[in-house]
Tab-separated table of C-alpha atoms in Angstrom:
chain	number	residue	atom	x	y	z
W	1	UNK	CA	-23.617	-13.926	-5.958
W	2	UNK	CA	-22.296	-10.389	-5.074
W	3	UNK	CA	-22.640	-7.544	-7.066
W	4	UNK	CA	-20.749	-4.416	-7.636
W	5	UNK	CA	-23.470	-1.616	-7.962
W	6	UNK	CA	-22.877	2.204	-8.878
W	7	UNK	CA	-24.412	5.104	-7.809
W	8	UNK	CA	-25.024	7.454	-10.990
W	9	UNK	CA	-24.778	11.268	-11.337
W	10	UNK	CA	-28.204	11.850	-10.903
W	11	UNK	CA	-28.166	9.954	-7.675
W	12	UNK	CA	-25.492	11.418	-6.076
W	13	UNK	CA	-26.064	13.896	-3.375
W	14	UNK	CA	-23.925	16.813	-1.598
W	15	UNK	CA	-23.504	15.061	1.850
W	16	UNK	CA	-23.833	11.553	0.569
W	17	UNK	CA	-21.359	9.177	2.206
W	18	UNK	CA	-19.965	5.394	1.912
W	19	UNK	CA	-17.020	3.725	3.434
W	20	UNK	CA	-14.571	1.223	2.798
W	21	UNK	CA	-12.669	-1.333	5.023
W	22	UNK	CA	-9.463	-3.087	4.952
W	23	UNK	CA	-6.638	-4.419	7.511
W	24	UNK	CA	-2.515	-4.609	6.932
W	25	UNK	CA	-1.469	-7.556	7.321
W	26	UNK	CA	2.214	-8.815	5.647
W	27	UNK	CA	0.160	-9.973	2.475
W	28	UNK	CA	-0.235	-6.041	1.892
W	29	UNK	CA	2.899	-5.213	2.543
W	30	UNK	CA	4.982	-7.771	0.504
W	31	UNK	CA	2.100	-7.610	-2.304
W	32	UNK	CA	2.430	-3.783	-2.624
W	33	UNK	CA	6.067	-3.428	-2.944
W	34	UNK	CA	5.758	-6.143	-5.223
W	35	UNK	CA	3.322	-4.358	-7.903
W	36	UNK	CA	4.793	-0.969	-7.004
W	37	UNK	CA	8.305	-1.708	-6.630
W	38	UNK	CA	8.951	0.388	-3.831
W	39	UNK	CA	11.385	-2.144	-2.022
W	40	UNK	CA	11.985	0.257	0.735
W	41	UNK	CA	13.173	-1.886	4.096
W	42	UNK	CA	10.930	0.066	6.464
W	43	UNK	CA	7.974	-1.711	4.681
W	44	UNK	CA	9.757	-5.188	4.619
W	45	UNK	CA	12.414	-5.507	6.969
W	46	UNK	CA	11.158	-5.971	10.695
W	47	UNK	CA	14.714	-5.824	11.789
W	48	UNK	CA	15.705	-2.613	9.836
W	49	UNK	CA	12.044	-1.139	11.094
W	50	UNK	CA	12.597	-1.771	14.453
W	51	UNK	CA	15.639	0.742	14.675
W	52	UNK	CA	13.374	3.310	12.310
W	53	UNK	CA	11.648	6.438	13.599
W	54	UNK	CA	8.678	4.176	13.288
W	55	UNK	CA	9.961	1.225	15.729
W	56	UNK	CA	8.341	-1.416	13.589
W	57	UNK	CA	7.239	-2.219	9.584
W	58	UNK	CA	4.561	0.472	8.611
W	59	UNK	CA	2.159	0.257	5.266
W	60	UNK	CA	3.311	1.971	1.879
W	61	UNK	CA	1.245	5.658	2.301
W	62	UNK	CA	0.238	5.002	-1.347
W	63	UNK	CA	-1.536	1.781	0.047
W	64	UNK	CA	-3.959	3.830	1.446
W	65	UNK	CA	-4.396	6.119	-1.768
W	66	UNK	CA	-5.155	2.853	-3.214
W	67	UNK	CA	-7.894	2.101	-0.831
W	68	UNK	CA	-9.407	5.107	-1.613
W	69	UNK	CA	-9.235	4.300	-5.551
W	70	UNK	CA	-10.994	0.916	-4.384
W	71	UNK	CA	-13.566	2.850	-2.539
W	72	UNK	CA	-14.172	4.938	-5.336
W	73	UNK	CA	-14.449	2.510	-8.159
W	74	UNK	CA	-16.799	-0.082	-6.438
W	75	UNK	CA	-18.607	1.427	-3.584
W	76	UNK	CA	-19.281	5.254	-4.736
W	77	UNK	CA	-19.825	6.049	-7.368
W	78	UNK	CA	-18.695	2.424	-8.476
W	79	UNK	CA	-18.054	0.734	-11.580
W	80	UNK	CA	-18.065	3.436	-14.685
W	81	UNK	CA	-16.237	5.829	-12.936
W	82	UNK	CA	-13.515	8.365	-14.230
W	83	UNK	CA	-10.925	9.401	-11.790
W	84	UNK	CA	-9.871	12.718	-12.705
W	85	UNK	CA	-7.515	14.028	-9.808
W	86	UNK	CA	-6.820	13.070	-6.149
W	87	UNK	CA	-4.942	14.713	-3.631
W	88	UNK	CA	-3.295	13.082	-0.762
W	89	UNK	CA	-1.898	14.190	2.617
W	90	UNK	CA	-0.439	11.371	4.826
W	91	UNK	CA	-1.054	12.479	8.857
W	92	UNK	CA	0.119	9.128	10.117
W	93	UNK	CA	1.736	5.757	9.663
W	94	UNK	CA	-0.086	2.365	9.499
W	95	UNK	CA	1.244	-0.256	11.307
W	96	UNK	CA	0.760	-3.902	10.904
W	97	UNK	CA	-3.223	-5.092	12.174
W	98	UNK	CA	-4.294	-2.033	11.539
W	99	UNK	CA	-7.878	-1.959	10.156
W	100	UNK	CA	-8.385	1.355	7.891
W	101	UNK	CA	-11.807	2.810	7.109
W	102	UNK	CA	-12.055	4.947	3.676
W	103	UNK	CA	-14.693	7.548	4.371
W	104	UNK	CA	-15.893	9.230	1.091
W	105	UNK	CA	-17.757	11.883	1.329
W	106	UNK	CA	-19.804	13.989	-1.818
W	107	UNK	CA	-18.954	17.796	-1.172
W	108	UNK	CA	-20.215	19.135	-4.438
W	109	UNK	CA	-21.494	18.242	-8.019
W	110	UNK	CA	-20.423	20.140	-11.052
W	111	UNK	CA	-21.451	20.592	-15.186
W	112	UNK	CA	-20.341	17.795	-17.669
W	113	UNK	CA	-21.275	14.882	-14.466
W	114	UNK	CA	-18.317	15.938	-12.478
W	115	UNK	CA	-18.002	15.256	-8.524
W	116	UNK	CA	-15.955	15.888	-6.313
W	117	UNK	CA	-15.219	13.625	-3.097
W	118	UNK	CA	-13.536	14.465	0.287
W	119	UNK	CA	-11.353	11.330	1.142
W	120	UNK	CA	-10.553	10.521	4.951
W	121	UNK	CA	-8.228	7.799	5.898
W	122	UNK	CA	-9.293	7.146	9.582
W	123	UNK	CA	-7.597	3.556	11.690
W	124	UNK	CA	-9.531	1.350	14.026
W	125	UNK	CA	-8.587	4.500	16.932
W	126	UNK	CA	-10.525	6.614	14.424
W	127	UNK	CA	-7.379	8.790	13.856
W	128	UNK	CA	-6.999	9.956	10.539
W	129	UNK	CA	-3.786	8.719	8.496
W	130	UNK	CA	-4.617	10.124	5.297
W	131	UNK	CA	-7.276	12.846	3.899
W	132	UNK	CA	-7.440	14.466	0.424
W	133	UNK	CA	-9.907	15.331	-2.345
W	134	UNK	CA	-10.880	13.322	-5.353
W	135	UNK	CA	-12.577	15.074	-8.611
W	136	UNK	CA	-14.368	11.998	-11.033
W	137	UNK	CA	-16.714	11.775	-13.508
W	138	UNK	CA	-19.613	9.633	-12.266
W	139	UNK	CA	-21.474	7.474	-14.512
W	140	UNK	CA	-24.826	7.955	-16.229
W	141	UNK	CA	-25.405	4.306	-16.616
W	142	UNK	CA	-26.818	2.122	-13.831
W	143	UNK	CA	-24.835	-1.039	-13.721
W	144	UNK	CA	-25.179	-4.295	-11.345
W	145	UNK	CA	-22.458	-6.296	-12.180
W	146	UNK	CA	-21.166	-9.925	-11.267
W	147	UNK	CA	-18.176	-9.028	-8.948
W	148	UNK	CA	-15.013	-10.295	-10.671
W	149	UNK	CA	-13.086	-13.585	-8.820
W	150	UNK	CA	-9.610	-13.007	-8.488
W	151	UNK	CA	-7.025	-15.647	-9.023
W	152	UNK	CA	-5.398	-17.544	-6.100
W	153	UNK	CA	-2.247	-15.638	-5.387
W	154	UNK	CA	0.375	-17.690	-3.034
W	155	UNK	CA	3.237	-15.383	-1.294
W	156	UNK	CA	5.995	-17.980	-0.165
W	157	UNK	CA	6.691	-17.740	3.551
W	158	UNK	CA	7.873	-14.551	4.774
W	159	UNK	CA	11.739	-15.198	6.757
W	160	UNK	CA	13.748	-13.279	8.314
W	161	UNK	CA	16.554	-13.557	5.604
W	162	UNK	CA	15.918	-10.494	3.898
W	163	UNK	CA	19.030	-9.213	2.685
W	164	UNK	CA	22.126	-10.337	1.556
W	165	UNK	CA	25.119	-10.226	4.481
R	1	UNK	CA	24.727	-6.789	-4.143
R	2	UNK	CA	22.281	-4.159	-5.366
R	3	UNK	CA	21.696	-1.352	-3.172
R	4	UNK	CA	19.976	1.406	-2.613
R	5	UNK	CA	21.249	4.819	-1.649
R	6	UNK	CA	19.552	8.115	-0.944
R	7	UNK	CA	20.087	11.445	-1.593
R	8	UNK	CA	20.400	14.066	1.699
R	9	UNK	CA	18.750	17.105	1.850
R	10	UNK	CA	21.572	19.343	1.675
R	11	UNK	CA	22.476	17.608	-1.780
R	12	UNK	CA	19.522	18.103	-3.283
R	13	UNK	CA	18.983	20.774	-5.670
R	14	UNK	CA	16.407	22.538	-7.753
R	15	UNK	CA	16.062	21.228	-11.077
R	16	UNK	CA	17.821	17.817	-10.246
R	17	UNK	CA	16.173	15.019	-11.765
R	18	UNK	CA	15.450	10.989	-11.704
R	19	UNK	CA	13.306	8.345	-12.974
R	20	UNK	CA	11.874	5.027	-12.252
R	21	UNK	CA	10.634	2.779	-15.005
R	22	UNK	CA	7.985	-0.375	-15.164
R	23	UNK	CA	5.820	-2.072	-17.051
R	24	UNK	CA	2.170	-3.070	-16.764
R	25	UNK	CA	1.598	-6.882	-17.353
R	26	UNK	CA	-1.675	-8.718	-16.203
R	27	UNK	CA	0.572	-9.433	-12.525
R	28	UNK	CA	-0.320	-5.362	-12.208
R	29	UNK	CA	-3.533	-5.564	-12.382
R	30	UNK	CA	-4.190	-9.193	-10.259
R	31	UNK	CA	-2.325	-7.703	-7.467
R	32	UNK	CA	-3.308	-3.863	-7.750
R	33	UNK	CA	-6.405	-5.402	-7.227
R	34	UNK	CA	-5.956	-7.750	-4.766
R	35	UNK	CA	-3.724	-5.378	-2.590
R	36	UNK	CA	-6.615	-2.241	-2.950
R	37	UNK	CA	-9.429	-4.292	-3.401
R	38	UNK	CA	-10.448	-2.514	-6.610
R	39	UNK	CA	-12.033	-5.355	-8.399
R	40	UNK	CA	-13.568	-3.058	-11.321
R	41	UNK	CA	-14.135	-5.577	-14.253
R	42	UNK	CA	-12.306	-2.970	-16.307
R	43	UNK	CA	-8.820	-3.930	-15.117
R	44	UNK	CA	-9.744	-7.444	-14.884
R	45	UNK	CA	-12.342	-8.543	-17.229
R	46	UNK	CA	-10.688	-8.896	-20.810
R	47	UNK	CA	-14.808	-9.033	-22.113
R	48	UNK	CA	-15.881	-6.599	-20.370
R	49	UNK	CA	-13.269	-3.848	-20.963
R	50	UNK	CA	-13.406	-4.666	-24.602
R	51	UNK	CA	-17.368	-3.288	-24.273
R	52	UNK	CA	-15.863	-0.033	-22.019
R	53	UNK	CA	-14.708	3.205	-23.359
R	54	UNK	CA	-11.339	1.963	-23.321
R	55	UNK	CA	-11.977	-1.439	-25.778
R	56	UNK	CA	-9.546	-3.132	-23.635
R	57	UNK	CA	-8.149	-3.878	-19.687
R	58	UNK	CA	-6.587	-0.784	-18.096
R	59	UNK	CA	-4.026	-0.288	-15.506
R	60	UNK	CA	-5.318	1.422	-11.992
R	61	UNK	CA	-4.873	4.938	-11.918
R	62	UNK	CA	-3.611	4.465	-8.441
R	63	UNK	CA	-0.854	2.084	-10.324
R	64	UNK	CA	0.739	4.916	-11.730
R	65	UNK	CA	0.821	6.620	-8.409
R	66	UNK	CA	2.443	4.038	-6.880
R	67	UNK	CA	4.748	3.743	-9.263
R	68	UNK	CA	5.690	7.469	-7.936
R	69	UNK	CA	5.777	6.963	-4.490
R	70	UNK	CA	8.483	4.046	-5.480
R	71	UNK	CA	10.707	6.536	-7.412
R	72	UNK	CA	10.513	8.545	-4.312
R	73	UNK	CA	11.326	6.249	-1.958
R	74	UNK	CA	13.628	4.161	-3.783
R	75	UNK	CA	15.262	6.877	-5.709
R	76	UNK	CA	14.778	10.349	-5.302
R	77	UNK	CA	15.266	11.167	-2.384
R	78	UNK	CA	15.188	7.239	-1.735
R	79	UNK	CA	15.354	5.301	1.833
R	80	UNK	CA	14.794	7.761	4.809
R	81	UNK	CA	12.332	9.982	2.829
R	82	UNK	CA	8.888	10.688	4.866
R	83	UNK	CA	5.970	11.309	2.561
R	84	UNK	CA	3.895	14.279	3.015
R	85	UNK	CA	1.605	14.998	0.111
R	86	UNK	CA	1.045	14.151	-3.155
R	87	UNK	CA	-1.686	15.234	-5.629
R	88	UNK	CA	-2.251	13.097	-9.242
R	89	UNK	CA	-3.981	14.413	-11.914
R	90	UNK	CA	-4.937	10.938	-14.336
R	91	UNK	CA	-4.488	12.166	-18.136
R	92	UNK	CA	-4.604	9.268	-19.902
R	93	UNK	CA	-5.483	5.227	-19.740
R	94	UNK	CA	-2.428	2.913	-19.576
R	95	UNK	CA	-3.057	-0.391	-21.402
R	96	UNK	CA	-1.011	-3.788	-20.976
R	97	UNK	CA	2.875	-3.402	-22.087
R	98	UNK	CA	2.669	0.037	-21.555
R	99	UNK	CA	6.041	1.000	-20.188
R	100	UNK	CA	5.747	3.991	-17.282
R	101	UNK	CA	8.444	6.135	-16.587
R	102	UNK	CA	8.157	8.298	-13.738
R	103	UNK	CA	10.098	11.769	-14.026
R	104	UNK	CA	11.071	13.547	-10.981
R	105	UNK	CA	12.253	16.832	-10.991
R	106	UNK	CA	12.868	19.223	-7.936
R	107	UNK	CA	11.134	22.067	-7.902
R	108	UNK	CA	12.073	23.798	-4.164
R	109	UNK	CA	13.486	23.398	-0.903
R	110	UNK	CA	11.953	24.682	1.746
R	111	UNK	CA	12.747	25.298	5.473
R	112	UNK	CA	12.973	21.916	7.751
R	113	UNK	CA	14.298	19.629	4.781
R	114	UNK	CA	11.016	19.968	3.260
R	115	UNK	CA	11.327	19.170	-0.789
R	116	UNK	CA	8.852	19.930	-3.374
R	117	UNK	CA	9.091	17.411	-6.121
R	118	UNK	CA	7.115	17.925	-9.694
R	119	UNK	CA	6.291	14.302	-10.800
R	120	UNK	CA	5.460	13.094	-14.599
R	121	UNK	CA	4.274	9.447	-15.414
R	122	UNK	CA	4.810	9.051	-19.056
R	123	UNK	CA	4.634	6.225	-21.626
R	124	UNK	CA	6.683	4.780	-24.048
R	125	UNK	CA	4.973	7.160	-26.296
R	126	UNK	CA	6.475	10.143	-24.103
R	127	UNK	CA	2.462	11.251	-23.775
R	128	UNK	CA	1.737	12.493	-20.124
R	129	UNK	CA	-0.586	9.746	-18.304
R	130	UNK	CA	-0.705	10.848	-14.935
R	131	UNK	CA	1.018	13.891	-13.517
R	132	UNK	CA	1.494	15.528	-10.047
R	133	UNK	CA	3.498	16.837	-7.296
R	134	UNK	CA	4.498	15.480	-3.945
R	135	UNK	CA	6.370	17.092	-0.816
R	136	UNK	CA	8.629	15.040	1.179
R	137	UNK	CA	10.975	15.957	4.129
R	138	UNK	CA	14.361	14.429	2.662
R	139	UNK	CA	16.976	12.458	4.790
R	140	UNK	CA	19.390	14.172	6.696
R	141	UNK	CA	21.488	10.811	7.208
R	142	UNK	CA	23.159	8.772	4.586
R	143	UNK	CA	21.993	5.269	4.052
R	144	UNK	CA	23.579	2.702	1.438
R	145	UNK	CA	20.975	-0.553	2.379
R	146	UNK	CA	21.001	-3.503	0.724
R	147	UNK	CA	17.976	-3.702	-1.679
R	148	UNK	CA	15.404	-6.352	0.283
R	149	UNK	CA	14.409	-9.313	-1.715
R	150	UNK	CA	10.620	-9.772	-2.260
R	151	UNK	CA	9.533	-13.487	-1.498
R	152	UNK	CA	8.279	-15.087	-4.431
R	153	UNK	CA	4.814	-14.528	-5.738
R	154	UNK	CA	2.966	-16.794	-7.542
R	155	UNK	CA	-0.606	-16.475	-9.584
R	156	UNK	CA	-2.785	-18.684	-10.627
R	157	UNK	CA	-3.194	-18.733	-14.414
R	158	UNK	CA	-5.591	-15.920	-15.575
R	159	UNK	CA	-8.202	-17.166	-17.243
R	160	UNK	CA	-11.459	-15.921	-18.768
R	161	UNK	CA	-14.084	-17.674	-16.468
R	162	UNK	CA	-14.160	-14.103	-14.558
R	163	UNK	CA	-17.220	-14.556	-13.291
R	164	UNK	CA	-20.475	-16.616	-12.036
R	165	UNK	CA	-23.107	-16.130	-15.366
């Protein structure tokens, strides 16, 4: 059974790294639009996006941000982490079938279990798409949890009939 | 038909405000976990969350961040906006049935159509849950677009059988 494990404050060291990888499919475009309410057609409408400066549909910038938060919450430090702050600088668009890797690196440890972590999100060409810095309270209690299973999510077929004319 | 309209750089003024409101249901917890990969049980498992410091399931912090990005992309400045930077400070947990309002306020206008926007997310008790600042390139071309419709998304019933024992 897959587990989620954390790294407690005392076991984190400056320079420690971790990573987390996900790919962008049409599902992410639809689900992120649904969960955030950001239905901008540059993410959803292939025809509209073809005429945009990006020439094709792109990911919501904050989707890359959500991958950073997932990396912090599930990999390093992992479960029990309290999220305090995040900065994000959006560098480059993310396109369908791009594979993003969140690279985390411990920058400093402070009082009261605070940790500052550099966050870089790179695509499959090793180009940075988002960079930023997180401040968290690292957990102090070791946890090893069964990884929750998600209910099945079904998205109706994504046709080109995106808007009424 | 509902439309998405934008506010171009020349029509934005320091002090202009806009807002965007959404409520947290179990759907957002599941969809955000699916789209980000953050399956931390504090967001998904009612029993686990009951024993946590929060006493119940809470929203992913970055879900509030995604509402800010939705407000920028669909309300002010709206379609055509290029997202450059976002800072986020997570102040308070968000619980099921909380209604969040993103409040945007133009802080300054700079060269090359850059705009800095203060972003506060408050709950139904007017308590700030997230605050931060966005830097964007505002659109220069007026747009009025049909609001894209999303395909239907179905989530299997969310039972308490969240992990294998």
